[in-house]
Structures are given as C-alpha cells and as structure tokens.
C-alpha cells in the first residue's frame, strides 16, 4: 500500500506545486534558468550606452544596478558566478561590437573568454549584498564591489586581451568633475567612483533596512566628485602651440593610398603663411619608408619647407634599415628628415598581428586580420621640434617636446604618463579608424584623448586619416570643433601649454593598489568570519553524551 504522502512521477503536492522530480518541474526550472541567463547577458550589456556614440554619460551611474540586483538574488554562489560570467560576456559584446568586421565570428568566443573575468566578481557581489546584509557588510560592499570591478579592468587592460578599451571611467570624458578626478588618480579613480555609486543605489532600493547606508554611499560619492571639481585646480597655462591636423578622408580602390597621400599634400599646402608649429598627419598616411626612398623624402621635405613647419607623418611599411613592417611616427622638417622616429610598441591583436600565428594563422581568411605581423618598437620617444620663427606660438622655452602615440596606444594611461615624465609638453596621437567608419569606434577612440590630457595635464592632439580628429587642452576639455568621419579637411588649433604636474603623473596607478588591498582585506575578513551575516553563528560542535557518542541519548 502506497504511503499517502508519496507521489508518482508527474503528480503534484496538495498545494498544486509540481513534484520536484516531475518532468513539469524540471521543465519549469530549465525555463527559469534560461530566462535568468538571458537577463544576465542583457544586464551586462547596458553600460555600453554610456560610451560614445550614444554618450549617455549619466547612465553609467545606474547602468550596473540591474546586473547587481540580479547577482544579489542568485540562489547560490555558483549561480552568482554564472550570472557574473554571462553579464561580463554581454558587456564585452556590447562595448566591442564594432570589431565584427575584423574579428568576424571570433568576437563571440573572445567575449565568452573575457567574460570569465567577471565570474569571481559575481560571487563577491552576492556574498556582500545577498539577502539582508548587515551594516558592516554594506559598508564593505561599497568598497569591495568597486575594487573588484577595478581588478577586472586591470587584467583586461593587458595588451594581449585587447587593452583598456571600454573602462567604465572612460564614459565620463565630458564631465569636468570626472576629468579633475582623473588628474588625481587616472581613469581608474573615475571607474571606482562610478561603480561605488551603482552599489549605493542598490543598497538604497533593494535593502529597506540599509537605506541609510545607501544614502551615505551616494553622499560620499558626491563629496569626492565635488572635492575634485572645486578642490583640484586645472593645470596652469604657460604659453601655447599652434598645431594643424590634416585629415584627407576615405579613399578606396587599388590606388587609394596614393590618392590619399596626394590629398594630404594638397591640404597641407593650404597652411602656407598660417604660422603653425607642427603639422600632424594620421596613422598609415605614408605607405613607404622615406628613409629608403629619396624621392619620397624630398617630396615630404619640400612640403615642410613650403609651410615652414615640421610635419609628423605616419609610415606603415618595411623599414629601410631592418627587416619587418613597422608603424612609425616620422618627423620631417624643412631641412629634411630629422632622424626622429617612434615605432609603435603596443599592437592590436589580430588587427596588426595574430597571436600564436602558427596555431591561429587560419583566422586571416576571415574578417580583416593582419596577413603579416607588424614588428614592435623597443622604446618610447620624445621628439624635439625645430625652433619656430618669430610670430608663431610657443612656450617661454620654445616649442614643446612632443610625445607621439599611435592609435591603440592612446588607450593606455601608463604610456602617456611615461612620456610626460620624460619631458613631453604635447602628446600627439596618430590614428586611423577607417575600417570602423560607420560604427561607434571613431567617437569612442577620440574621447580617450580627453582622459589622457586630464591625467597628464598636457594638451593632446588626436589626428586621424578619416575622422574623428580633435584636440584637447591640458584640463581635458575640447578645443574647437571636431573633424567628423565625413570630412576631408585641415584644422588649425592653438593649444595652451602647461608645466603643471598632476597627481596621476606624480603618483601613478595608486587606485589599483588600493583596490587590490581592499579586495584582499575583504576576502580575508570573509574567510575569518568577521563579516558573517546576522544569525549565521558558527556551527556548534555536536554534543557528546555520557557514553561519549555524539547524538545518542545516554541510557
């Protein structure tokens, strides 16, 4: 006779709930898990709207809230880690979707691999914010959740993983308070503030008993931002420099490179008599090494002589004095080649080289991966401009030293900091985003120059072949209008110079070290039980009976 409280497969409990072992229950559980997974994927993608081109900078302070709320309600640590992984995958796909022309179908497995970086962050969020956290855990979350996010940004900033593109703090490139904050602790400090604000909002809306902690967190974020806005002064101006940006535009077809060079020459000649200190061309504007082509060197020299200013061109070609293809910034003066040259050091994975080409070389048959690896430069270079004639702009000590960066390198805060510490008074980025002309990439790339300017207290010129070309002053604010992706034009900008030393140049990446210390301290405290939830006291040891056996009543 069957016990009255047992069930056959497919039967329901008395309250109508499906038997956990039934087919209906398993199907419901699978649908619930799938829905949660899709929600995690979509929630992770939301921060992409804060970056250009949508440029909803204010959205960054709320964009993580749906994802955080999902993580804190995960039924277990494994599910929280999975939601972190899926959300990270969604984040990478959304922020880097414009890479599809180059990576093609490989963008998906790359996003899945990078998404693994958010797996421990998902566990950390649930551990600190799940359930009804104590005030102590809430305070720890306000520090540890942003610090954990910063550790992810640090790891994925490695060149081999794609570099520091899409750092959350970079979405604040137009916000004056954020730029002043970046001058103290770089883009890293801005990311910390943004994630801390999202964490405070979660405490405010999801834990009624901890609204005071959420309000305190928001007040602290506002205090930090306000202190940066009004307490950290902009760099003091000290002279100026006149720079011309030459943007020839898009030229396709087999003769596109030569037509683009001719157009760049034509635009440069319009600068005659305009008393500029430097003319900057975009990345890969010259397709042969002028050091090995006397006729090309003479052609560029005649151009510099005509405008009476040095021309910083960019060469994508085999070097005349060594094997291999290099991307190089080459300074040409009115008297000829100056022998000042910088070879790009940090290359774009797949775009400029294929990692482990012996294994992955077949990917060149898909998308637009590099057919031949570019070679790396060995050291940064600070260039000296020829002394200007009377009437042209310059600082009290003459023209500034120039620190060149090439395209992808403007995403790395440490590179611009190193150039400034080596004496550079003007940072120049030569770029080309023609492959991604109709995407968000040109605007996103140009926005990074604002952060590099604010971090270093030096003006930054971002010159491209096909747009967006723009310049920023030493405080990170844009000077003059941009040259968009539809422009074939030249623009002259007078940039203020500064000799001020920012906190970031002086102290470097200190927010990263602080975040690492916070994460380590919180993990140690969690392991020691110092942050244990209320009511989760340590398990008592089993009581022993008089006979010495646990759980057995004494006779």
Coordinates of C-alpha atoms in Angstrom, one line a residue:
X1 CA 0.0 0.0 0.0
X2 CA 1.4 3.4 -1.1
X3 CA 2.2 5.9 1.6
X4 CA -0.3 8.8 1.4
X5 CA 2.4 11.5 1.1
X6 CA 4.4 9.9 -1.7
X7 CA 3.9 10.8 -5.3
X8 CA 4.1 9.1 -8.7
X9 CA 6.2 11.0 -11.3
X10 CA 4.1 13.8 -12.7
X11 CA 1.9 14.2 -9.7
X12 CA 1.5 17.4 -7.7
X13 CA 1.6 18.2 -4.0
X14 CA -1.7 19.1 -2.2
X15 CA -1.0 22.8 -2.8
X16 CA -0.6 22.3 -6.5
X17 CA 3.2 22.6 -6.7
X18 CA 4.7 20.1 -9.1
X19 CA 6.7 17.3 -7.7
X20 CA 10.4 18.4 -7.8
X21 CA 11.2 15.2 -9.6
X22 CA 8.5 15.5 -12.2
X23 CA 9.0 16.4 -15.9
X24 CA 6.9 19.6 -15.4
X25 CA 9.1 20.8 -12.5
X26 CA 12.3 20.1 -14.5
X27 CA 11.0 22.0 -17.5
X28 CA 10.0 24.9 -15.3
X29 CA 13.4 25.0 -13.7
X30 CA 15.1 25.0 -17.1
X31 CA 13.0 27.8 -18.4
X32 CA 13.7 29.8 -15.3
X33 CA 17.4 29.2 -15.6
X34 CA 17.4 30.2 -19.3
X35 CA 15.4 33.4 -18.6
X36 CA 17.9 34.3 -15.8
X37 CA 20.8 33.7 -18.1
X38 CA 19.4 35.9 -20.8
X39 CA 18.7 38.6 -18.2
X40 CA 22.3 38.5 -17.0
X41 CA 23.6 38.7 -20.6
X42 CA 21.4 41.8 -21.3
X43 CA 22.1 43.4 -18.0
X44 CA 25.8 43.3 -18.6
X45 CA 25.4 45.0 -21.9
X46 CA 23.6 48.1 -20.5
X47 CA 26.7 50.1 -19.6
X48 CA 27.6 50.3 -23.3
X49 CA 25.1 53.1 -23.7
X50 CA 27.2 55.4 -21.5
X51 CA 30.0 55.4 -24.1
X52 CA 30.1 57.3 -27.4
X53 CA 28.3 57.3 -29.8
X54 CA 25.2 57.2 -27.6
X55 CA 27.2 59.1 -25.0
X56 CA 24.6 58.9 -22.1
X57 CA 27.3 59.6 -19.5
X58 CA 24.8 59.9 -16.7
X59 CA 23.6 56.4 -17.4
X60 CA 26.9 55.0 -16.2
X61 CA 25.9 55.7 -12.6
X62 CA 22.8 53.5 -12.9
X63 CA 23.8 51.0 -15.6
X64 CA 25.1 48.3 -13.3
X65 CA 22.1 48.4 -11.0
X66 CA 20.0 45.7 -12.8
X67 CA 23.0 43.4 -13.0
X68 CA 23.9 43.9 -9.3
X69 CA 20.3 43.3 -8.3
X70 CA 20.3 40.1 -10.3
X71 CA 23.6 38.9 -8.7
X72 CA 22.4 39.6 -5.1
X73 CA 19.3 37.4 -5.6
X74 CA 21.2 34.5 -7.1
X75 CA 20.0 31.2 -5.3
X76 CA 23.6 30.1 -4.7
X77 CA 27.3 31.0 -5.2
X78 CA 27.6 29.0 -8.4
X79 CA 24.6 30.8 -10.0
X80 CA 26.0 34.2 -9.0
X81 CA 29.3 33.3 -10.6
X82 CA 27.5 32.2 -13.8
X83 CA 25.5 35.4 -13.8
X84 CA 28.8 37.3 -13.5
X85 CA 30.3 35.4 -16.4
X86 CA 27.3 35.9 -18.6
X87 CA 27.0 39.6 -17.7
X88 CA 30.7 40.1 -18.5
X89 CA 30.2 38.4 -21.8
X90 CA 27.3 40.8 -22.6
X91 CA 29.4 43.7 -21.6
X92 CA 32.3 42.8 -23.9
X93 CA 30.0 42.1 -26.8
X94 CA 28.2 45.4 -26.4
X95 CA 31.2 47.6 -25.9
X96 CA 33.3 45.9 -28.7
X97 CA 30.5 45.1 -31.2
X98 CA 32.2 47.3 -33.8
X99 CA 35.0 44.8 -34.0
X100 CA 32.9 42.4 -36.1
X101 CA 34.4 43.5 -39.4
X102 CA 37.9 42.5 -38.1
X103 CA 37.2 39.6 -35.8
X104 CA 34.0 38.3 -37.5
X105 CA 32.6 35.2 -35.7
X106 CA 35.6 35.1 -33.3
X107 CA 34.2 38.0 -31.4
X108 CA 31.8 35.7 -29.6
X109 CA 34.3 33.2 -28.2
X110 CA 36.6 36.1 -27.3
X111 CA 33.7 37.7 -25.4
X112 CA 33.0 34.4 -23.6
X113 CA 36.6 34.1 -22.6
X114 CA 36.9 37.6 -21.3
X115 CA 33.6 37.3 -19.6
X116 CA 35.3 34.8 -17.2
X117 CA 36.9 37.8 -15.5
X118 CA 33.6 38.7 -14.0
X119 CA 32.9 35.2 -12.6
X120 CA 34.6 35.9 -9.2
X121 CA 33.0 39.4 -9.1
X122 CA 29.6 37.8 -9.3
X123 CA 30.4 35.7 -6.3
X124 CA 31.7 38.7 -4.5
X125 CA 28.6 40.8 -5.1
X126 CA 26.3 38.0 -3.8
X127 CA 28.5 37.4 -0.8
X128 CA 28.3 41.0 0.3
X129 CA 24.9 42.2 -0.9
X130 CA 22.8 39.0 -0.9
X131 CA 19.9 38.6 1.5
X132 CA 19.7 41.2 4.2
X133 CA 23.3 42.4 4.6
X134 CA 24.4 43.8 7.9
X135 CA 25.6 47.5 8.1
X136 CA 29.2 46.1 8.2
X137 CA 28.7 44.1 5.1
X138 CA 27.0 47.0 3.3
X139 CA 30.0 49.2 4.2
X140 CA 32.4 46.5 2.9
X141 CA 30.3 46.2 -0.3
X142 CA 30.7 50.0 -1.0
X143 CA 34.4 49.5 -1.0
X144 CA 34.9 45.9 -2.3
X145 CA 32.4 45.8 -5.2
X146 CA 34.1 48.8 -7.0
X147 CA 37.5 47.4 -6.1
X148 CA 36.6 44.0 -7.6
X149 CA 35.5 45.7 -10.8
X150 CA 38.7 47.6 -11.0
X151 CA 40.7 44.4 -10.7
X152 CA 38.8 43.2 -13.8
X153 CA 39.7 46.4 -15.6
X154 CA 43.3 45.9 -14.7
X155 CA 43.5 42.4 -16.0
X156 CA 41.7 43.0 -19.3
X157 CA 43.9 46.1 -19.8
X158 CA 46.7 43.7 -20.8
X159 CA 47.5 44.3 -24.4
X160 CA 47.1 40.6 -25.3
X161 CA 43.5 40.7 -24.0
X162 CA 42.5 43.7 -26.1
X163 CA 43.8 46.5 -24.0
X164 CA 42.0 49.0 -21.7
X165 CA 39.1 49.8 -24.1
X166 CA 35.7 50.4 -22.5
X167 CA 36.9 51.2 -19.0
X168 CA 33.8 52.4 -17.2
X169 CA 35.5 55.6 -16.1
X170 CA 36.2 56.5 -19.7
X171 CA 32.5 57.1 -20.2
X172 CA 32.9 60.3 -18.1
X173 CA 35.3 62.0 -20.6
X174 CA 33.0 65.1 -20.9
X175 CA 32.3 65.6 -17.2
X176 CA 34.5 68.3 -15.7
X177 CA 34.4 66.8 -12.2
X178 CA 35.5 63.4 -13.6
X179 CA 38.3 65.0 -15.5
X180 CA 39.6 66.6 -12.3
X181 CA 39.3 63.3 -10.6
X182 CA 41.3 61.6 -13.4
X183 CA 44.1 64.2 -12.9
X184 CA 44.5 62.8 -9.3
X185 CA 44.1 59.0 -9.9
X186 CA 43.7 58.4 -13.6
X187 CA 40.7 56.8 -15.2
X188 CA 40.9 54.1 -12.5
X189 CA 39.7 56.5 -9.8
X190 CA 36.8 57.5 -12.0
X191 CA 35.8 53.9 -12.5
X192 CA 35.9 53.3 -8.8
X193 CA 33.5 56.3 -8.2
X194 CA 31.1 55.1 -10.9
X195 CA 30.8 51.6 -9.6
X196 CA 30.5 52.8 -6.0
X197 CA 27.6 55.0 -7.0
X198 CA 25.9 52.0 -8.6
X199 CA 26.5 49.9 -5.4
X200 CA 25.0 52.7 -3.2
X201 CA 21.9 52.8 -5.4
X202 CA 21.4 49.0 -5.0
X203 CA 21.6 49.4 -1.2
X204 CA 19.1 52.2 -1.4
X205 CA 16.5 50.3 -3.5
X206 CA 16.9 46.7 -2.5
X207 CA 17.5 46.7 1.2
X208 CA 14.9 48.8 3.1
X209 CA 16.8 48.4 6.3
X210 CA 20.0 49.8 4.8
X211 CA 18.8 52.9 3.0
X212 CA 20.9 54.9 5.4
X213 CA 24.0 53.1 4.1
X214 CA 22.9 53.7 0.5
X215 CA 22.4 57.4 1.2
X216 CA 25.7 57.6 2.9
X217 CA 27.4 55.9 0.0
X218 CA 25.8 58.3 -2.5
X219 CA 26.8 61.3 -0.3
X220 CA 30.4 60.0 -0.1
X221 CA 30.5 59.8 -4.0
X222 CA 29.1 63.3 -4.3
X223 CA 31.6 64.6 -1.8
X224 CA 34.5 63.0 -3.7
X225 CA 33.3 64.4 -7.0
X226 CA 32.6 67.8 -5.5
X227 CA 36.0 67.9 -3.9
X228 CA 37.6 67.1 -7.2
X229 CA 35.6 69.7 -9.1
X230 CA 36.3 72.6 -6.7
X231 CA 39.3 71.5 -4.8
X232 CA 41.6 70.3 -7.6
X233 CA 42.7 73.1 -9.8
X234 CA 43.1 72.9 -13.6
X235 CA 46.7 73.0 -14.9
X236 CA 48.2 76.4 -15.1
X237 CA 48.7 77.6 -18.7
X238 CA 52.2 78.5 -19.8
X239 CA 52.4 79.6 -23.4
X240 CA 50.7 78.0 -26.4
X241 CA 51.4 76.0 -29.6
X242 CA 49.7 76.1 -33.0
X243 CA 49.1 72.6 -34.4
X244 CA 47.5 71.7 -37.8
X245 CA 45.5 68.4 -38.2
X246 CA 45.4 67.1 -41.7
X247 CA 42.5 64.6 -42.4
X248 CA 42.4 63.5 -46.0
X249 CA 39.4 61.3 -45.7
X250 CA 38.4 57.9 -47.2
X251 CA 40.0 56.7 -50.5
X252 CA 39.2 53.2 -51.6
X253 CA 40.4 51.2 -54.6
X254 CA 43.9 49.9 -55.6
X255 CA 45.2 53.4 -55.9
X256 CA 43.6 54.6 -52.7
X257 CA 46.9 55.0 -50.8
X258 CA 48.5 57.3 -53.4
X259 CA 45.3 59.4 -53.8
X260 CA 45.1 59.8 -50.0
X261 CA 48.8 60.9 -49.9
X262 CA 48.1 63.4 -52.7
X263 CA 45.1 64.8 -50.8
X264 CA 47.1 65.1 -47.6
X265 CA 49.7 67.1 -49.5
X266 CA 47.1 69.3 -51.1
X267 CA 45.5 70.1 -47.7
X268 CA 48.9 70.7 -46.1
X269 CA 49.8 73.3 -48.7
X270 CA 46.8 75.4 -47.7
X271 CA 48.7 76.0 -44.4
X272 CA 51.3 78.3 -46.1
X273 CA 51.5 81.5 -44.2
X274 CA 49.4 80.4 -41.3
X275 CA 52.4 80.1 -38.9
X276 CA 51.9 76.7 -37.4
X277 CA 54.4 75.0 -35.1
X278 CA 53.6 71.4 -36.2
X279 CA 51.5 69.6 -38.8
X280 CA 50.2 66.2 -37.9
X281 CA 49.0 63.5 -40.3
X282 CA 47.0 60.4 -39.4
X283 CA 48.1 56.8 -39.0
X284 CA 49.5 55.0 -42.1
X285 CA 49.3 58.1 -44.2
X286 CA 52.6 57.2 -45.9
X287 CA 52.9 53.7 -47.4
X288 CA 56.8 53.6 -47.8
X289 CA 59.7 54.4 -45.5
X290 CA 61.1 57.8 -46.6
X291 CA 64.4 56.8 -45.2
X292 CA 64.9 54.4 -48.0
X293 CA 63.0 56.4 -50.7
X294 CA 65.0 59.6 -51.5
X295 CA 62.3 60.8 -53.8
X296 CA 59.6 60.4 -51.1
X297 CA 61.8 62.1 -48.5
X298 CA 62.4 65.0 -50.9
X299 CA 58.7 65.3 -51.5
X300 CA 57.9 65.5 -47.8
X301 CA 60.7 67.9 -47.1
X302 CA 59.5 70.2 -49.8
X303 CA 56.1 70.2 -48.2
X304 CA 57.6 71.0 -44.7
X305 CA 59.6 73.8 -46.3
X306 CA 56.6 75.2 -48.0
X307 CA 54.6 75.6 -44.8
X308 CA 57.7 76.4 -42.8
X309 CA 56.9 73.8 -40.1
X310 CA 57.8 70.2 -39.3
X311 CA 55.4 67.6 -40.5
X312 CA 54.8 64.5 -38.3
X313 CA 53.8 61.8 -40.8
X314 CA 53.0 58.1 -40.1
X315 CA 54.6 55.3 -42.0
X316 CA 53.2 51.8 -42.3
X317 CA 55.9 50.0 -44.3
X318 CA 59.0 47.9 -44.1
X319 CA 61.8 49.8 -42.5
X320 CA 64.8 50.6 -44.8
X321 CA 67.4 49.7 -42.1
X322 CA 65.9 46.5 -40.6
X323 CA 63.6 43.6 -41.6
X324 CA 59.8 43.6 -41.0
X325 CA 56.9 46.0 -41.2
X326 CA 56.7 48.8 -38.6
X327 CA 54.1 51.5 -37.9
X328 CA 56.2 54.6 -37.2
X329 CA 55.8 58.3 -36.4
X330 CA 58.4 60.1 -38.5
X331 CA 59.3 63.8 -38.1
X332 CA 60.1 65.6 -41.3
X333 CA 61.5 69.2 -41.0
X334 CA 62.1 72.0 -43.6
X335 CA 65.7 70.8 -43.8
X336 CA 64.8 67.2 -44.4
X337 CA 64.3 64.0 -42.3
X338 CA 65.1 64.7 -38.7
X339 CA 66.1 61.1 -37.8
X340 CA 63.5 61.3 -35.0
X341 CA 61.3 58.3 -35.3
X342 CA 59.0 56.3 -33.0
X343 CA 58.0 52.7 -33.8
X344 CA 54.7 51.6 -32.3
X345 CA 55.2 49.4 -29.3
X346 CA 51.7 48.1 -28.4
X347 CA 50.0 46.4 -31.3
X348 CA 46.3 45.5 -31.8
X349 CA 45.7 41.7 -31.5
X350 CA 44.5 40.3 -34.8
X351 CA 44.4 43.8 -36.4
X352 CA 48.2 44.2 -36.5
X353 CA 49.4 40.8 -35.5
X354 CA 47.9 37.3 -35.0
X355 CA 48.7 35.8 -31.5
X356 CA 50.2 32.3 -31.9
X357 CA 50.1 32.7 -35.7
X358 CA 51.4 29.1 -36.1
X359 CA 48.1 27.9 -34.5
X360 CA 45.7 30.7 -35.3
X361 CA 47.0 31.9 -38.7
X362 CA 44.0 30.5 -40.5
X363 CA 41.8 33.3 -39.0
X364 CA 43.3 35.6 -41.6
X365 CA 40.9 34.0 -44.1
X366 CA 38.0 35.5 -42.1
X367 CA 37.4 39.2 -41.4
X368 CA 40.3 41.6 -41.7
X369 CA 43.1 40.1 -39.6
X370 CA 46.7 41.1 -40.4
X371 CA 48.2 39.0 -43.2
X372 CA 51.7 39.7 -41.8
X373 CA 52.6 40.6 -38.2
X374 CA 53.8 44.2 -37.6
X375 CA 57.1 44.5 -35.6
X376 CA 57.2 46.2 -32.2
X377 CA 59.2 49.2 -31.3
X378 CA 61.5 48.9 -28.3
X379 CA 61.2 52.3 -26.5
X380 CA 59.1 55.4 -26.3
X381 CA 60.5 58.5 -27.9
X382 CA 60.2 62.2 -27.1
X383 CA 60.8 64.4 -30.1
X384 CA 62.3 67.9 -30.4
X385 CA 60.7 70.4 -32.8
X386 CA 62.8 72.9 -34.7
X387 CA 62.8 76.3 -33.1
X388 CA 59.9 78.5 -34.5
X389 CA 60.3 81.7 -36.4
X390 CA 59.1 84.9 -34.7
X391 CA 55.4 85.3 -34.6
X392 CA 54.5 81.6 -34.2
X393 CA 53.1 80.4 -30.9
X394 CA 55.3 78.6 -28.3
X395 CA 56.1 78.4 -24.7
X396 CA 58.6 80.6 -22.9
X397 CA 61.3 78.0 -23.5
X398 CA 60.5 77.5 -27.2
X399 CA 58.3 74.8 -28.8
X400 CA 57.3 71.9 -26.6
X401 CA 58.8 68.4 -26.7
X402 CA 56.4 66.0 -28.5
X403 CA 55.4 62.6 -27.2
X404 CA 53.9 60.5 -30.1
X405 CA 51.5 57.7 -29.6
X406 CA 50.0 55.6 -32.4
X407 CA 46.3 54.7 -32.5
X408 CA 45.6 51.9 -29.9
X409 CA 48.3 53.2 -27.6
X410 CA 46.1 56.2 -26.6
X411 CA 44.0 53.7 -24.6
X412 CA 46.9 53.0 -22.2
X413 CA 47.2 55.6 -19.4
X414 CA 50.7 54.5 -18.4
X415 CA 52.2 55.3 -21.9
X416 CA 51.1 59.0 -21.9
X417 CA 52.3 59.3 -18.2
X418 CA 55.7 57.9 -19.1
X419 CA 56.1 60.4 -22.0
X420 CA 55.2 63.3 -19.7
X421 CA 57.6 62.2 -17.1
X422 CA 60.2 62.1 -19.8
X423 CA 59.6 65.8 -20.6
X424 CA 56.8 65.8 -23.3
X425 CA 54.8 69.0 -23.3
X426 CA 52.5 67.9 -26.1
X427 CA 51.0 64.5 -26.7
X428 CA 50.1 63.5 -30.3
X429 CA 48.0 60.5 -31.2
X430 CA 48.1 59.4 -34.9
X431 CA 45.1 57.2 -35.7
X432 CA 43.0 55.6 -38.3
X433 CA 39.6 54.0 -37.8
X434 CA 38.6 53.8 -41.4
X435 CA 37.8 50.1 -41.0
X436 CA 35.1 51.0 -38.5
X437 CA 33.9 54.2 -40.2
X438 CA 30.2 53.8 -39.6
X439 CA 30.4 52.4 -36.1
X440 CA 30.8 53.8 -32.6
X441 CA 34.6 53.3 -32.7
X442 CA 35.8 56.7 -34.1
X443 CA 34.0 58.7 -31.4
X444 CA 35.0 56.3 -28.7
X445 CA 38.6 56.4 -29.7
X446 CA 38.7 60.2 -29.9
X447 CA 37.2 60.5 -26.4
X448 CA 40.1 58.7 -24.9
X449 CA 42.4 61.7 -25.7
X450 CA 40.4 63.8 -23.3
X451 CA 41.2 61.5 -20.4
X452 CA 44.9 61.3 -21.3
X453 CA 45.0 65.1 -21.3
X454 CA 43.3 65.4 -17.9
X455 CA 45.5 62.7 -16.4
X456 CA 48.8 64.2 -17.6
X457 CA 48.0 68.0 -17.6
X458 CA 49.2 68.2 -21.2
X459 CA 47.3 69.1 -24.4
X460 CA 46.6 66.1 -26.6
X461 CA 46.2 66.1 -30.4
X462 CA 44.2 63.2 -31.9
X463 CA 44.7 63.2 -35.7
X464 CA 43.2 60.6 -37.9
X465 CA 43.1 59.8 -41.6
X466 CA 39.3 59.6 -41.8
X467 CA 37.9 61.1 -38.5
X468 CA 37.2 61.8 -35.7
X469 CA 40.1 64.3 -35.4
X470 CA 40.1 66.6 -32.3
X471 CA 42.3 68.3 -29.8
X472 CA 42.0 68.7 -26.0
X473 CA 43.6 71.2 -23.7
X474 CA 45.6 70.3 -20.6
X475 CA 42.5 70.2 -18.5
X476 CA 40.9 67.6 -20.8
X477 CA 38.3 70.0 -22.4
X478 CA 37.9 70.0 -26.1
X479 CA 39.3 73.0 -28.1
X480 CA 37.4 73.9 -31.2
X481 CA 35.1 71.7 -33.3
X482 CA 35.9 68.1 -34.3
X483 CA 36.6 66.9 -37.9
X484 CA 34.0 64.2 -38.3
X485 CA 34.1 61.0 -40.3
X486 CA 32.6 62.8 -43.3
X487 CA 35.3 65.5 -43.5
X488 CA 38.3 65.8 -45.8
X489 CA 39.8 69.0 -44.4
X490 CA 42.6 70.6 -42.4
X491 CA 42.1 72.3 -39.0
X492 CA 44.4 74.6 -37.1
X493 CA 44.2 74.8 -33.3
X494 CA 46.0 76.8 -30.8
X495 CA 46.6 74.8 -27.7
X496 CA 47.5 76.1 -24.3
X497 CA 50.6 74.5 -22.8
X498 CA 51.2 73.7 -19.1
X499 CA 54.1 72.6 -17.0
X500 CA 52.0 71.6 -14.0
X501 CA 52.4 68.1 -12.6
X502 CA 49.2 66.3 -11.9
X503 CA 48.6 63.8 -9.1
X504 CA 48.4 61.0 -11.6
X505 CA 51.8 61.8 -13.2
X506 CA 53.3 62.1 -9.7
X507 CA 51.8 59.0 -8.0
X508 CA 50.7 56.8 -10.9
X509 CA 48.2 54.0 -10.6
X510 CA 47.7 54.2 -6.9
X511 CA 43.9 53.4 -7.1
X512 CA 44.8 50.0 -8.5
X513 CA 47.0 49.2 -5.5
X514 CA 44.3 50.4 -3.1
X515 CA 41.7 48.3 -4.8
X516 CA 43.9 45.2 -4.6
X517 CA 44.4 45.8 -0.9
X518 CA 40.6 46.3 -0.3
X519 CA 39.7 43.1 -2.1
X520 CA 42.4 41.1 -0.2
X521 CA 41.2 42.5 3.1
X522 CA 37.5 41.8 2.5
X523 CA 38.3 38.2 1.3
X524 CA 40.4 37.6 4.4
X525 CA 37.7 39.0 6.6
X526 CA 35.1 36.9 4.9
X527 CA 37.2 33.8 5.4
X528 CA 37.7 34.6 9.1
X529 CA 34.0 35.1 9.6
X530 CA 34.3 38.8 10.5
X531 CA 31.6 39.7 8.0
X532 CA 29.3 36.9 8.8
X533 CA 25.6 37.5 8.3
X534 CA 23.4 38.1 11.3
X535 CA 22.1 34.9 12.7
X536 CA 24.7 32.8 10.9
X537 CA 26.7 32.0 14.0
X538 CA 29.4 29.3 13.8
X539 CA 28.1 25.8 13.9
X540 CA 28.2 24.3 17.4
X541 CA 30.2 21.2 17.8
X542 CA 27.9 18.1 18.3
X543 CA 27.1 17.5 21.9
X544 CA 28.6 14.3 23.4
X545 CA 26.6 12.0 25.7
X546 CA 27.8 10.5 28.8
X547 CA 28.9 7.4 26.8
X548 CA 31.0 9.6 24.5
X549 CA 29.0 9.2 21.3
X550 CA 27.5 12.2 19.5
X551 CA 23.8 12.4 19.1
X552 CA 22.9 9.2 21.1
X553 CA 20.9 9.7 24.3
X554 CA 22.6 8.3 27.4
X555 CA 21.0 5.3 28.9

